[in-house]
mmCIF file of C-alpha atoms in Angstrom:
data_model
loop_
_atom_site.group_PDB
_atom_site.id
_atom_site.type_symbol
_atom_site.label_atom_id
_atom_site.label_comp_id
_atom_site.label_asym_id
_atom_site.label_seq_id
_atom_site.Cartn_x
_atom_site.Cartn_y
_atom_site.Cartn_z
ATOM 1 C CA MET A 192 68.260 7.549 35.846
ATOM 2 C CA LYS A 193 67.245 10.318 38.219
ATOM 3 C CA THR A 194 69.113 13.492 37.371
ATOM 4 C CA SER A 195 68.197 17.065 36.584
ATOM 5 C CA LYS A 196 71.110 17.779 34.266
ATOM 6 C CA SER A 197 70.880 17.371 30.502
ATOM 7 C CA PRO A 198 73.544 15.276 28.723
ATOM 8 C CA LYS A 199 74.718 18.351 26.811
ATOM 9 C CA ARG A 200 75.354 20.335 29.986
ATOM 10 C CA VAL A 201 77.165 17.373 31.554
ATOM 11 C CA VAL A 202 79.665 17.024 28.699
ATOM 12 C CA ILE A 203 80.220 20.798 28.419
ATOM 13 C CA GLU A 204 81.045 21.125 32.127
ATOM 14 C CA ALA A 205 83.299 18.056 31.965
ATOM 15 C CA LEU A 206 85.063 19.480 28.913
ATOM 16 C CA GLN A 207 85.803 22.729 30.773
ATOM 17 C CA VAL A 208 87.271 20.845 33.739
ATOM 18 C CA GLY A 209 89.340 18.699 31.378
ATOM 19 C CA LYS A 210 90.718 21.717 29.506
ATOM 20 C CA ALA A 211 91.809 23.325 32.768
ATOM 21 C CA SER A 212 93.730 20.281 34.042
ATOM 22 C CA LEU A 213 94.720 18.116 31.048
ATOM 23 C CA ALA A 214 97.036 18.724 28.112
ATOM 24 C CA ALA A 215 95.349 18.714 24.724
ATOM 25 C CA TYR A 216 97.297 15.623 23.604
ATOM 26 C CA SER A 217 99.246 12.987 25.504
ATOM 27 C CA HIS A 218 102.248 13.132 23.134
ATOM 28 C CA ARG A 219 103.521 15.426 20.417
ATOM 29 C CA PHE A 220 103.320 12.526 17.916
ATOM 30 C CA SER A 221 99.782 11.469 18.849
ATOM 31 C CA PRO A 222 97.252 11.210 15.960
ATOM 32 C CA LYS A 223 95.517 14.421 17.175
ATOM 33 C CA ILE A 224 92.071 13.148 16.200
ATOM 34 C CA PHE A 225 90.560 13.556 19.681
ATOM 35 C CA THR A 226 91.814 15.736 22.503
ATOM 36 C CA GLN A 227 92.200 14.441 26.053
ATOM 37 C CA PRO A 228 89.538 16.839 27.428
ATOM 38 C CA GLN A 229 87.093 15.559 24.791
ATOM 39 C CA LEU A 230 87.727 11.944 25.797
ATOM 40 C CA PHE A 231 87.399 12.840 29.476
ATOM 41 C CA ALA A 232 84.021 14.467 28.777
ATOM 42 C CA CYS A 233 82.892 11.265 27.071
ATOM 43 C CA LEU A 234 84.021 9.184 30.070
ATOM 44 C CA VAL A 235 82.034 11.447 32.396
ATOM 45 C CA LEU A 236 79.008 11.009 30.153
ATOM 46 C CA LYS A 237 79.482 7.234 30.315
ATOM 47 C CA ASP A 238 79.434 7.034 34.111
ATOM 48 C CA PHE A 239 76.896 9.814 34.598
ATOM 49 C CA TYR A 240 74.331 7.813 32.631
ATOM 50 C CA ASN A 241 75.654 4.368 33.634
ATOM 51 C CA LEU A 242 76.581 3.344 30.084
ATOM 52 C CA THR A 243 79.069 0.846 28.687
ATOM 53 C CA TYR A 244 81.833 1.926 26.321
ATOM 54 C CA ARG A 245 79.752 0.701 23.389
ATOM 55 C CA GLY A 246 76.676 2.406 24.841
ATOM 56 C CA THR A 247 78.571 5.697 24.993
ATOM 57 C CA VAL A 248 79.458 5.373 21.308
ATOM 58 C CA GLY A 249 75.786 4.707 20.532
ATOM 59 C CA MET A 250 74.596 7.731 22.531
ATOM 60 C CA LEU A 251 77.056 10.050 20.777
ATOM 61 C CA ALA A 252 76.062 8.625 17.380
ATOM 62 C CA ASP A 253 72.351 9.078 18.094
ATOM 63 C CA CYS A 254 72.676 12.583 19.556
ATOM 64 C CA ASP A 255 74.571 14.796 17.120
ATOM 65 C CA SER A 256 74.276 17.760 19.488
ATOM 66 C CA LEU A 257 76.425 16.001 22.107
ATOM 67 C CA ALA A 258 79.323 15.421 19.735
ATOM 68 C CA GLU A 259 78.954 18.959 18.397
ATOM 69 C CA ALA A 260 78.948 20.438 21.929
ATOM 70 C CA ILE A 261 82.452 19.097 22.634
ATOM 71 C CA GLY A 262 83.788 19.539 19.104
ATOM 72 C CA LEU A 263 83.965 15.899 17.986
ATOM 73 C CA GLU A 264 84.243 15.645 14.216
ATOM 74 C CA LYS A 265 83.897 11.830 14.316
ATOM 75 C CA ILE A 266 82.681 9.338 16.916
ATOM 76 C CA PRO A 267 85.534 7.472 18.678
ATOM 77 C CA HIS A 268 85.706 3.677 18.675
ATOM 78 C CA PHE A 269 84.700 2.114 22.009
ATOM 79 C CA SER A 270 88.262 0.829 22.532
ATOM 80 C CA THR A 271 89.460 4.461 22.412
ATOM 81 C CA PHE A 272 87.403 5.174 25.534
ATOM 82 C CA GLN A 273 88.804 2.119 27.306
ATOM 83 C CA LYS A 274 92.388 3.173 26.609
ATOM 84 C CA ALA A 275 91.621 6.772 27.560
ATOM 85 C CA ALA A 276 90.215 5.652 30.924
ATOM 86 C CA ALA A 277 93.392 3.699 31.699
ATOM 87 C CA ARG A 278 95.518 6.724 30.778
ATOM 88 C CA LEU A 279 93.509 9.681 32.097
ATOM 89 C CA LEU A 280 92.114 8.261 35.340
ATOM 90 C CA VAL A 281 95.347 7.230 37.014
ATOM 91 C CA SER A 282 95.486 8.628 40.545
ATOM 92 C CA ARG A 283 97.699 11.653 39.820
ATOM 93 C CA ARG A 284 95.604 12.938 36.913
ATOM 94 C CA ALA A 285 92.305 12.119 38.604
ATOM 95 C CA GLN A 286 93.385 14.199 41.609
ATOM 96 C CA ARG A 287 94.152 17.157 39.320
ATOM 97 C CA LEU A 288 90.695 16.837 37.785
ATOM 98 C CA LEU A 289 89.116 16.882 41.244
ATOM 99 C CA ASP A 290 91.312 19.867 42.174
ATOM 100 C CA GLU A 291 89.922 21.776 39.212
ATOM 101 C CA THR A 292 86.349 20.749 40.053
ATOM 102 C CA ILE A 293 86.687 22.099 43.612
ATOM 103 C CA GLN A 294 88.347 25.276 42.331
ATOM 104 C CA ALA A 295 85.495 25.853 39.870
ATOM 105 C CA ALA A 296 82.962 25.323 42.673
ATOM 106 C CA THR A 297 84.818 27.870 44.830
ATOM 107 C CA ASP A 298 84.996 30.411 42.006
ATOM 108 C CA HIS A 299 81.249 30.095 41.368
ATOM 109 C CA ARG A 300 80.567 30.339 45.133
ATOM 110 C CA VAL A 301 78.992 26.904 45.300
ATOM 111 C CA MET A 302 81.230 26.273 48.318
ATOM 112 C CA ARG A 303 83.601 28.297 50.469
ATOM 113 C CA LYS A 304 87.346 27.867 50.639
ATOM 114 C CA ASN A 305 87.079 27.705 54.435
ATOM 115 C CA VAL A 306 84.867 24.703 55.163
ATOM 116 C CA ALA A 307 83.234 25.101 58.562
ATOM 117 C CA LEU A 308 82.015 21.503 58.854
ATOM 118 C CA ALA A 309 83.077 18.391 56.946
ATOM 119 C CA ALA A 310 82.381 14.688 57.405
ATOM 120 C CA ILE A 311 84.240 11.520 56.458
ATOM 121 C CA ASP A 312 82.992 7.953 56.029
ATOM 122 C CA GLY A 313 83.449 4.851 53.924
ATOM 123 C CA THR A 314 81.033 2.870 51.784
ATOM 124 C CA GLY A 315 81.053 -0.152 49.527
ATOM 125 C CA PHE A 316 79.850 -0.613 45.968
ATOM 126 C CA GLU A 317 78.554 -3.766 44.346
ATOM 127 C CA SER A 318 80.785 -5.369 41.745
ATOM 128 C CA ARG A 319 78.680 -8.380 40.800
ATOM 129 C CA HIS A 320 75.088 -9.575 41.032
ATOM 130 C CA ILE A 321 74.828 -11.393 44.370
ATOM 131 C CA SER A 322 71.654 -11.606 46.411
ATOM 132 C CA ALA A 323 72.167 -10.218 49.931
ATOM 133 C CA TYR A 324 69.008 -12.097 50.967
ATOM 134 C CA PHE A 325 70.605 -15.404 49.960
ATOM 135 C CA VAL A 326 73.657 -14.655 52.127
ATOM 136 C CA ARG A 327 71.447 -13.938 55.171
ATOM 137 C CA ARG A 328 69.313 -17.028 54.588
ATOM 138 C CA ARG A 329 72.394 -19.230 54.262
ATOM 139 C CA ASN A 330 73.751 -17.832 57.520
ATOM 140 C CA ARG A 331 70.488 -18.647 59.366
ATOM 141 C CA THR A 332 70.660 -22.307 58.300
ATOM 142 C CA CYS A 333 74.177 -22.755 59.732
ATOM 143 C CA LYS A 334 74.189 -25.865 61.976
ATOM 144 C CA GLU A 335 77.745 -25.810 63.264
ATOM 145 C CA GLY A 336 77.036 -23.112 65.837
ATOM 146 C CA TYR A 337 79.307 -20.527 64.223
ATOM 147 C CA GLN A 338 79.178 -18.464 61.078
ATOM 148 C CA THR A 339 80.299 -20.243 57.932
ATOM 149 C CA THR A 340 78.972 -17.710 55.431
ATOM 150 C CA THR A 341 81.655 -16.175 53.231
ATOM 151 C CA TYR A 342 81.451 -12.636 51.900
ATOM 152 C CA THR A 343 82.717 -11.420 48.568
ATOM 153 C CA ARG A 344 85.316 -8.669 48.480
ATOM 154 C CA PHE A 345 83.925 -5.449 47.075
ATOM 155 C CA PRO A 346 85.285 -2.052 45.930
ATOM 156 C CA SER A 347 85.086 0.579 48.650
ATOM 157 C CA ALA A 348 85.563 4.326 48.830
ATOM 158 C CA ASN A 349 86.431 6.584 51.746
ATOM 159 C CA LEU A 350 84.946 9.982 51.067
ATOM 160 C CA LEU A 351 85.278 13.371 52.750
ATOM 161 C CA CYS A 352 82.655 15.982 51.906
ATOM 162 C CA ASP A 353 81.590 19.507 52.772
ATOM 163 C CA CYS A 354 78.459 19.243 54.936
ATOM 164 C CA ASP A 355 77.068 22.511 53.590
ATOM 165 C CA SER A 356 77.378 22.032 49.818
ATOM 166 C CA HIS A 357 77.701 18.197 49.738
ATOM 167 C CA LEU A 358 80.694 18.551 47.407
ATOM 168 C CA VAL A 359 83.267 15.755 47.506
ATOM 169 C CA LEU A 360 86.609 17.109 48.760
ATOM 170 C CA ALA A 361 88.539 13.833 48.713
ATOM 171 C CA MET A 362 88.124 10.176 47.833
ATOM 172 C CA VAL A 363 90.481 7.267 48.573
ATOM 173 C CA THR A 364 89.607 3.885 47.071
ATOM 174 C CA GLY A 365 90.221 0.432 48.489
ATOM 175 C CA ARG A 366 88.797 -3.034 49.078
ATOM 176 C CA GLY A 367 86.177 -4.060 51.595
ATOM 177 C CA PRO A 368 85.149 -5.341 54.003
ATOM 178 C CA GLY A 369 87.744 -3.856 56.341
ATOM 179 C CA PRO A 370 88.393 -1.152 58.940
ATOM 180 C CA ASP A 371 88.064 2.506 57.972
ATOM 181 C CA ASP A 372 90.802 4.047 60.120
ATOM 182 C CA PRO A 373 93.752 3.278 57.740
ATOM 183 C CA TYR A 374 92.101 5.632 55.211
ATOM 184 C CA PHE A 375 91.705 8.562 57.612
ATOM 185 C CA GLN A 376 95.094 10.221 57.124
ATOM 186 C CA PRO A 377 95.363 9.926 53.305
ATOM 187 C CA THR A 378 91.775 11.154 52.843
ATOM 188 C CA LEU A 379 92.227 14.149 55.154
ATOM 189 C CA LYS A 380 95.606 14.974 53.602
ATOM 190 C CA GLN A 381 94.023 15.025 50.156
ATOM 191 C CA ALA A 382 91.064 17.174 51.279
ATOM 192 C CA ALA A 383 93.268 19.639 53.172
ATOM 193 C CA SER A 384 95.110 20.455 49.949
ATOM 194 C CA ARG A 385 91.814 21.710 48.474
ATOM 195 C CA ALA A 386 90.110 23.466 51.381
ATOM 196 C CA ASN A 387 90.664 24.671 54.931
ATOM 197 C CA ILE A 388 88.606 22.390 57.158
ATOM 198 C CA GLU A 389 87.670 23.777 60.572
ATOM 199 C CA THR A 390 85.786 20.787 62.043
ATOM 200 C CA LEU A 391 85.736 17.180 60.855
ATOM 201 C CA LEU A 392 83.105 14.630 61.884
ATOM 202 C CA ALA A 393 83.724 10.885 61.780
ATOM 203 C CA ASP A 394 82.058 7.785 63.204
ATOM 204 C CA ALA A 395 83.579 5.338 65.673
ATOM 205 C CA GLY A 396 85.306 3.418 62.870
ATOM 206 C CA TYR A 397 87.962 6.174 62.853
ATOM 207 C CA ASP A 398 88.291 6.345 66.650
ATOM 208 C CA SER A 399 91.971 6.577 67.612
ATOM 209 C CA GLU A 400 94.234 9.037 69.382
ATOM 210 C CA ALA A 401 96.449 9.128 66.275
ATOM 211 C CA ALA A 402 93.555 10.423 64.149
ATOM 212 C CA HIS A 403 92.900 13.330 66.546
ATOM 213 C CA VAL A 404 96.577 14.235 66.805
ATOM 214 C CA PHE A 405 97.139 14.060 63.036
ATOM 215 C CA ALA A 406 94.181 16.292 62.177
ATOM 216 C CA ARG A 407 94.759 18.867 64.909
ATOM 217 C CA GLU A 408 98.556 19.154 64.723
ATOM 218 C CA GLN A 409 99.051 18.817 60.969
ATOM 219 C CA TYR A 410 96.088 20.846 59.681
ATOM 220 C CA GLY A 411 94.553 22.601 62.683
ATOM 221 C CA THR A 412 91.297 20.717 62.134
ATOM 222 C CA ARG A 413 89.061 20.051 65.109
ATOM 223 C CA THR A 414 87.889 16.417 65.176
ATOM 224 C CA ILE A 415 84.687 15.024 66.673
ATOM 225 C CA ILE A 416 84.816 11.220 66.852
ATOM 226 C CA PRO A 417 82.885 9.157 69.433
ATOM 227 C CA ALA A 418 85.328 7.284 71.688
ATOM 228 C CA THR A 419 83.472 3.977 71.706
ATOM 229 C CA ARG A 420 86.093 1.595 70.305
ATOM 230 C CA GLY A 421 87.005 -1.245 72.631
ATOM 231 C CA ARG A 422 85.229 -2.621 75.666
ATOM 232 C CA PRO A 423 82.830 -0.292 77.486
ATOM 233 C CA THR A 424 84.477 1.113 80.630
ATOM 234 C CA LYS A 425 83.984 3.876 83.162
ATOM 235 C CA LYS A 426 87.722 4.350 83.589
ATOM 236 C CA ARG A 427 89.706 7.182 82.045
ATOM 237 C CA LEU A 428 90.584 6.397 78.432
ATOM 238 C CA ARG A 429 94.118 6.359 77.146
ATOM 239 C CA GLY A 430 94.923 9.437 75.112
ATOM 240 C CA TYR A 431 94.039 13.040 75.873
ATOM 241 C CA TRP A 432 91.704 13.634 72.921
ATOM 242 C CA ARG A 433 89.850 10.313 73.221
ATOM 243 C CA ASN A 434 89.186 10.994 76.873
ATOM 244 C CA ARG A 435 87.989 14.499 75.968
ATOM 245 C CA MET A 436 85.576 12.972 73.449
ATOM 246 C CA LYS A 437 84.154 10.848 76.244
ATOM 247 C CA THR A 438 83.689 13.687 78.737
ATOM 248 C CA ARG A 439 82.886 16.655 76.448
ATOM 249 C CA PHE A 440 81.327 15.193 73.331
ATOM 250 C CA ASN A 441 79.546 17.770 71.132
ATOM 251 C CA LYS A 442 76.360 15.916 70.189
ATOM 252 C CA ILE A 443 74.818 18.882 68.385
ATOM 253 C CA LYS A 444 77.603 19.220 65.804
ATOM 254 C CA TYR A 445 78.067 15.466 65.536
ATOM 255 C CA GLY A 446 74.419 15.233 64.538
ATOM 256 C CA GLN A 447 75.438 16.638 61.123
ATOM 257 C CA ARG A 448 77.588 13.585 60.335
ATOM 258 C CA TRP A 449 74.635 12.145 58.415
ATOM 259 C CA GLN A 450 75.406 14.650 55.635
ATOM 260 C CA VAL A 451 78.094 12.314 54.308
ATOM 261 C CA GLU A 452 75.500 9.512 54.207
ATOM 262 C CA THR A 453 73.372 11.832 52.071
ATOM 263 C CA VAL A 454 76.281 12.199 49.641
ATOM 264 C CA PHE A 455 76.614 8.405 49.402
ATOM 265 C CA SER A 456 72.882 8.161 48.786
ATOM 266 C CA MET A 457 73.016 10.763 46.005
ATOM 267 C CA LEU A 458 75.973 9.011 44.355
ATOM 268 C CA LYS A 459 74.295 5.624 44.390
ATOM 269 C CA ARG A 460 70.819 6.846 43.409
ATOM 270 C CA ASN A 461 71.980 9.100 40.574
ATOM 271 C CA LEU A 462 75.085 7.313 39.326
ATOM 272 C CA GLY A 463 74.374 3.724 40.347
ATOM 273 C CA HIS A 464 75.328 1.502 43.281
ATOM 274 C CA ALA A 465 77.218 -1.043 41.178
ATOM 275 C CA ILE A 466 80.638 -0.792 39.531
ATOM 276 C CA ALA A 467 80.821 -2.308 36.058
ATOM 277 C CA ALA A 468 84.624 -2.737 36.073
ATOM 278 C CA LYS A 469 85.916 -6.176 37.053
ATOM 279 C CA LYS A 470 89.621 -5.663 37.758
ATOM 280 C CA TYR A 471 90.785 -3.865 40.897
ATOM 281 C CA TRP A 472 92.534 -0.882 39.268
ATOM 282 C CA SER A 473 89.680 -0.422 36.791
ATOM 283 C CA GLN A 474 87.267 -0.289 39.727
ATOM 284 C CA CYS A 475 89.455 2.326 41.427
ATOM 285 C CA ARG A 476 89.455 4.477 38.282
ATOM 286 C CA GLN A 477 85.682 4.255 37.974
ATOM 287 C CA LEU A 478 85.187 5.251 41.624
ATOM 288 C CA LEU A 479 87.471 8.266 41.177
ATOM 289 C CA LEU A 480 85.470 9.301 38.124
ATOM 290 C CA LEU A 481 82.279 9.236 40.228
ATOM 291 C CA ALA A 482 83.849 11.837 42.509
#
């Protein structure tokens, strides 16, 4: 695992975020053995070091300083982490945790509240061990004259990030393969609640007049999206903003769209490119925790 942060610092920072956005206990009659922020810190530790629930228990048992750093008097059972993930990482609570993370980054001047340049894109994560080489080789040996290779569905994430600080401002999960444009509005809506975005960069997968109108009229965000969807033509495109993208495309600013690819690379190199969860909603919760 390539990371510069120590496990102790990871759990302490996660504990602070959890305390700011989660109640100490889920119910007034709960056993009150572990607090919700403590369990959230353990879940962050699990995904930060690509551990299983049992592996997380083992790491806490072997490193007394980790449990002491977050105030654990006893090590939780691995099933406690599984139940905590199902309870704490539902969409509404996960969004509050990301809200607090962005607020902490703003307070510490890691990023600015007014984001000058942001980028949006989607990516897929592996959910099982399948050889991509085997899929390509099978496709080459097709004798029917058309593609018969089938592709496995995989968990996907549409992510919007600040190009300057590389901080994740919004993440919307889904299933791939599929088009990206249905995720444009919910991802931008989520990010706009956390920061003021001046300019948003997106690739041709989000190319539509509706995307330009939504961003500019709802949030005052300038959009730069190449108008290349559909058949190539020299005629005037339908839609004012798409036609403007064709005639006055800002290539210099659009050249920074690769920053979101850098964020995907950092996520997959540091936190892993595969999702251990098998069920759809468990995969969504794990992707939100990565953010």
